[in-house]
PDB file of C-alpha atoms in Angstrom:
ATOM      1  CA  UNK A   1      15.403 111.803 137.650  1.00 74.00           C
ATOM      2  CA  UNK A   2      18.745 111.413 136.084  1.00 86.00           C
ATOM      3  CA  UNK A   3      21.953 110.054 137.871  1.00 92.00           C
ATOM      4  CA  UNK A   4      25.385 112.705 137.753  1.00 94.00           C
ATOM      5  CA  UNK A   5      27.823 110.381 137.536  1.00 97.00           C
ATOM      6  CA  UNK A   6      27.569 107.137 136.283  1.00 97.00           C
ATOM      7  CA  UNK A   7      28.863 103.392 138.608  1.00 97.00           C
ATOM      8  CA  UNK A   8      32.099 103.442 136.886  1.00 97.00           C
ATOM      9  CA  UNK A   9      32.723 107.400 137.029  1.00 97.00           C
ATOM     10  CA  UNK A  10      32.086 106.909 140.674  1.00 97.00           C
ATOM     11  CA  UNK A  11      34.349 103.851 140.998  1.00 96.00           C
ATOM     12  CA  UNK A  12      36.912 105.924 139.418  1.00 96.00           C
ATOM     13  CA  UNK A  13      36.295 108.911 141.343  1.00 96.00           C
ATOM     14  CA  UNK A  14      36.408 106.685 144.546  1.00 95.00           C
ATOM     15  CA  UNK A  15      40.077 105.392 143.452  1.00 94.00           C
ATOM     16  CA  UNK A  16      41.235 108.914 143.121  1.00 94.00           C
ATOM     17  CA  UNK A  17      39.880 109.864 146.810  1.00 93.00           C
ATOM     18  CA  UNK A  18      39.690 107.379 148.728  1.00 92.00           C
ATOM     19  CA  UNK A  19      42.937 104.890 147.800  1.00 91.00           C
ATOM     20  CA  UNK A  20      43.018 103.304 151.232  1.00 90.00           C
ATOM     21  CA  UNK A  21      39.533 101.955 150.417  1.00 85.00           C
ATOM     22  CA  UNK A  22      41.182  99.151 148.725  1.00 84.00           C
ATOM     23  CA  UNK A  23      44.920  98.638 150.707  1.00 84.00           C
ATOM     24  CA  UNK A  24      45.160  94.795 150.324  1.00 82.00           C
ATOM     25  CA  UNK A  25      43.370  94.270 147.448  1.00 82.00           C
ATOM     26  CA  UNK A  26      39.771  95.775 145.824  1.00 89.00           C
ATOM     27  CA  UNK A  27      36.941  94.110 147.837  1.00 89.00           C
ATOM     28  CA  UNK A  28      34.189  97.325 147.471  1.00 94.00           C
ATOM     29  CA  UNK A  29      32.692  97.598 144.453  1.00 97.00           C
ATOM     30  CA  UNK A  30      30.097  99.884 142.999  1.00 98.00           C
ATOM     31  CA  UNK A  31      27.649  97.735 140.785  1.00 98.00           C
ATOM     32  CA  UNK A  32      24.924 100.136 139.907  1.00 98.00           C
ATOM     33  CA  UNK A  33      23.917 103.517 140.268  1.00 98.00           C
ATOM     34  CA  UNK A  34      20.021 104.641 139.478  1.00 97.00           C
ATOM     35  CA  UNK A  35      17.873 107.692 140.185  1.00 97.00           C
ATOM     36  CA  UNK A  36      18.304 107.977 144.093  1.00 98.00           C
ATOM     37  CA  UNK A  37      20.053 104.723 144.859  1.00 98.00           C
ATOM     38  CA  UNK A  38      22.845 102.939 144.285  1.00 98.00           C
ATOM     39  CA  UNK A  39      24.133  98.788 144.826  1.00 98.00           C
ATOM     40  CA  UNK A  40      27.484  98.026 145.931  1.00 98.00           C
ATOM     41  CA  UNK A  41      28.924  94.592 146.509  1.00 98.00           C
ATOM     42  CA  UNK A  42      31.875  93.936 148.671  1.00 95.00           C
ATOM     43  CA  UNK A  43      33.335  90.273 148.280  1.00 92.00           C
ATOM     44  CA  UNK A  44      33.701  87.898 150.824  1.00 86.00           C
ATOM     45  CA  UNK A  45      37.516  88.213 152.251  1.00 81.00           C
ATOM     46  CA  UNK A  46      39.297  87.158 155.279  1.00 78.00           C
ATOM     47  CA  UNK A  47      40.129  90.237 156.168  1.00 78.00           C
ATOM     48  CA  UNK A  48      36.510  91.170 156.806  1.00 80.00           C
ATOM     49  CA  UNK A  49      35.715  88.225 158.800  1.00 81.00           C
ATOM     50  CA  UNK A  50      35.650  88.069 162.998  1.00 82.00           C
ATOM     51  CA  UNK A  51      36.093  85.352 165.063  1.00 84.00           C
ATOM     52  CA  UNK A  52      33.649  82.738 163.948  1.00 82.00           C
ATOM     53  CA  UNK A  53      33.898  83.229 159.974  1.00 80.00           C
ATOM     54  CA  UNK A  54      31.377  85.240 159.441  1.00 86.00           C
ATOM     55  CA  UNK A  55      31.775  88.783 158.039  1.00 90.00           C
ATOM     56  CA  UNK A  56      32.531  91.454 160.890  1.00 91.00           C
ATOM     57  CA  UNK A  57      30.004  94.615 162.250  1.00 92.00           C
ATOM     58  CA  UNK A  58      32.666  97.192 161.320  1.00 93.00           C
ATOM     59  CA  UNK A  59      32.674  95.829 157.111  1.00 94.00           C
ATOM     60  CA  UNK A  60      29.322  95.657 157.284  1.00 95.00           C
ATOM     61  CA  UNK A  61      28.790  99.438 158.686  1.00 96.00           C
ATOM     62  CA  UNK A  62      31.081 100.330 156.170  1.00 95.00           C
ATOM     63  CA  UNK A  63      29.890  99.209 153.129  1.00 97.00           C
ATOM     64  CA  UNK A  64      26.372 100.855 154.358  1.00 98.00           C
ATOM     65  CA  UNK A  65      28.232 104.164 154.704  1.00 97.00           C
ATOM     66  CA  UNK A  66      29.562 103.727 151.588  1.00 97.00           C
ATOM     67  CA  UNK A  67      26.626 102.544 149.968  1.00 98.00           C
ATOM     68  CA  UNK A  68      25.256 105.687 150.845  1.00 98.00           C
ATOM     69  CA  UNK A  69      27.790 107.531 149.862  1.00 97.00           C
ATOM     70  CA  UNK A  70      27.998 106.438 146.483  1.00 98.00           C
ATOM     71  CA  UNK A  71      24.137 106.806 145.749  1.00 98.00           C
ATOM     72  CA  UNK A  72      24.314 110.660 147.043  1.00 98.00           C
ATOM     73  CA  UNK A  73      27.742 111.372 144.462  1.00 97.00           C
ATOM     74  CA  UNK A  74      25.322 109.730 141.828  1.00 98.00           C
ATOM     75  CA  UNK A  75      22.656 112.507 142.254  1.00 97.00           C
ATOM     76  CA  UNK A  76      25.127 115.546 143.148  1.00 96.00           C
ATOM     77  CA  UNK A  77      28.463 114.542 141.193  1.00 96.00           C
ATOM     78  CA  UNK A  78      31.601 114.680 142.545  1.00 95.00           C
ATOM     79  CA  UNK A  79      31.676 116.303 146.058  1.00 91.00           C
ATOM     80  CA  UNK A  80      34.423 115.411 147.909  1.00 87.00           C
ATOM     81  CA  UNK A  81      33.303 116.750 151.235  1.00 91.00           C
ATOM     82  CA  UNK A  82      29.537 115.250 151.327  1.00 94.00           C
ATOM     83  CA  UNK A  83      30.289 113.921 154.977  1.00 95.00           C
ATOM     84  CA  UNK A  84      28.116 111.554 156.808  1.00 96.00           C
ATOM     85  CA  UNK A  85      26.460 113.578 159.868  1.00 97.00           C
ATOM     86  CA  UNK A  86      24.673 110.072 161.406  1.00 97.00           C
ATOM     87  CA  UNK A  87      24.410 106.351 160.973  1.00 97.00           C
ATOM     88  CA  UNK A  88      22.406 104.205 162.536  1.00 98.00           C
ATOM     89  CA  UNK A  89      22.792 100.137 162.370  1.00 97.00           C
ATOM     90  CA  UNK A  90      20.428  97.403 162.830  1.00 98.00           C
ATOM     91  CA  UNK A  91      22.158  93.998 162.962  1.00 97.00           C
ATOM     92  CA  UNK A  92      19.116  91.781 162.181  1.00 97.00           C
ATOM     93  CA  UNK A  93      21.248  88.062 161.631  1.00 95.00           C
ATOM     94  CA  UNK A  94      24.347  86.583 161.026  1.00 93.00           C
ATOM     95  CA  UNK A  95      25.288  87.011 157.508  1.00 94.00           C
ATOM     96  CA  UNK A  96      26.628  84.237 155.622  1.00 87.00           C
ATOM     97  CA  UNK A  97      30.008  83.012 153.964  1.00 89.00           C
ATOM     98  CA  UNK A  98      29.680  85.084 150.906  1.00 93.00           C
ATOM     99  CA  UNK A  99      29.953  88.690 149.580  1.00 96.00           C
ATOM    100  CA  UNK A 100      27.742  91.223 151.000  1.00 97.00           C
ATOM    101  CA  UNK A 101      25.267  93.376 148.601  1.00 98.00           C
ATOM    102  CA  UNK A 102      23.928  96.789 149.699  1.00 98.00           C
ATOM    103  CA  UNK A 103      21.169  98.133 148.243  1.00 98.00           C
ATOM    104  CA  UNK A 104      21.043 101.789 149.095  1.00 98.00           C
ATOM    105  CA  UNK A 105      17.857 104.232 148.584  1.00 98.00           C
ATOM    106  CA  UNK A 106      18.007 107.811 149.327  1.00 98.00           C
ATOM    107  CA  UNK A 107      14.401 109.167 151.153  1.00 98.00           C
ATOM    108  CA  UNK A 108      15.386 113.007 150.866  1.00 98.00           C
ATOM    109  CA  UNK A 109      17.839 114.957 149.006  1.00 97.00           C
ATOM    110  CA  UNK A 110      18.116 118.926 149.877  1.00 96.00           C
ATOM    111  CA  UNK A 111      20.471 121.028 149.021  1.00 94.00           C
ATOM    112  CA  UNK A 112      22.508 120.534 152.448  1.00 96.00           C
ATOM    113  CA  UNK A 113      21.486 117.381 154.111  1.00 97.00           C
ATOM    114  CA  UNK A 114      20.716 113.661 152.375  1.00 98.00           C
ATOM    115  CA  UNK A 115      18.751 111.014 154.564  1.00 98.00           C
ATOM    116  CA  UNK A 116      18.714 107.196 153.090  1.00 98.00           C
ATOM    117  CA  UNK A 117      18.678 103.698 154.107  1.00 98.00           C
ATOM    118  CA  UNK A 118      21.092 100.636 153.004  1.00 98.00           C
ATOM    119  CA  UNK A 119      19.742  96.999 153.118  1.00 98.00           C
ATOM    120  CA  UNK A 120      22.874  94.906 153.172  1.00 98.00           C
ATOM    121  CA  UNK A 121      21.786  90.873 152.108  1.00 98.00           C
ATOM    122  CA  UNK A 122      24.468  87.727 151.746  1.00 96.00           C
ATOM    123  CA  UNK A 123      24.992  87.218 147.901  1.00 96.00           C
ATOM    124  CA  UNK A 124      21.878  84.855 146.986  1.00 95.00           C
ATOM    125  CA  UNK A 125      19.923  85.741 149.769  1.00 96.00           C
ATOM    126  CA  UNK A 126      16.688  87.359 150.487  1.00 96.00           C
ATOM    127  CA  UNK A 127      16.709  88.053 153.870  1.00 97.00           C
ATOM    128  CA  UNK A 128      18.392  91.390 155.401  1.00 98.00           C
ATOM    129  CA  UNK A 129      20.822  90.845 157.673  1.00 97.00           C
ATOM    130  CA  UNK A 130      21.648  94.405 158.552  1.00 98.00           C
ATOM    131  CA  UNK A 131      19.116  97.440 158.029  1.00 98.00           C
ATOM    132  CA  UNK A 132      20.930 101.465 158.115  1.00 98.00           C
ATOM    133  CA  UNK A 133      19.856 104.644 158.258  1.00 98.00           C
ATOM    134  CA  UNK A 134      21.820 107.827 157.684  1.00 98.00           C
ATOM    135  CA  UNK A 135      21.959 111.204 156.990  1.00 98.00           C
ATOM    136  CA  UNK A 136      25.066 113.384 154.790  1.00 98.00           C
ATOM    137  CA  UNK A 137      25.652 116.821 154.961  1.00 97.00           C
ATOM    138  CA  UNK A 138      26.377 118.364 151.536  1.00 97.00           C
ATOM    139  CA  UNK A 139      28.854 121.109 151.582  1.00 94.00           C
ATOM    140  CA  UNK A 140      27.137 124.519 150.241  1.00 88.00           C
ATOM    141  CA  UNK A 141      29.636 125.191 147.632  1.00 73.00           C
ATOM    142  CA  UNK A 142      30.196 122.250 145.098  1.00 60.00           C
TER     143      UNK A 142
END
């Protein structure tokens, strides 16, 4: 299977969109897109951190949302209005002081609805520290 749109068409794409994504400075960044999956990375920044130092629930659901995201725009192309329908998060451990790396995997891709998972791991790290599941729905008309 062949990928749509390529990490950088999707980074650009995501600019164009979604500019509020990086208010403050570019933290979220798309580092590869295969067949049914996609990586993202999203540095370590104080702005992402709660009380504590470590990296807060809310970045880390986001970047798996995105994650997502990103892998389903690699298989369909550019549709604007692919909008997540459910997420669920699994907090497994604390992650540590450095950036965060999703690794997402798509399980089905219909014409209307997209179910995946995101792994999110601390840079260097082997262990998961949050596991998501979630399903898209894909607009009819592209």
């Amino acid at each position: 299977m062949t990928t749509r749109m390529s990490a950088s068409e999707i980074e650009a794409y995501l600019d164009r969109i979604f500019p509020q994504l990086h208010y403050g400075g570019r933290t979220y960044f798309v580092e590869e897109v295969g067949p049914l999956s996609a990586r993202m990375r999203c540095d370590y920044h104080e702005r992402h951190l709660r009380p504590g130092g470590t990296i807060s629930g809310p970045t880390m659901m986001a970047l798996a949302d995105l994650a997502l995201y990103v892998a389903i725009l690699g298989q369909i192309g550019p549709v604007a209005l692919a909008v997540t329908t459910s997420l669920n998060y699994n907090f497994l451990r604390k992650p540590g002081q450095a950036a965060l790396i999703a690794q997402a995997r798509l399980l089905k891709l219909g014409k209307r609805l997209a179910i995946g998972e995101v792994s999110l791991y601390s840079q260097g790290e082997s262990e998961i520290v949050c596991h998501a599941t979630g399903t898209y729905s894909i607009p009819a008309e592209r």
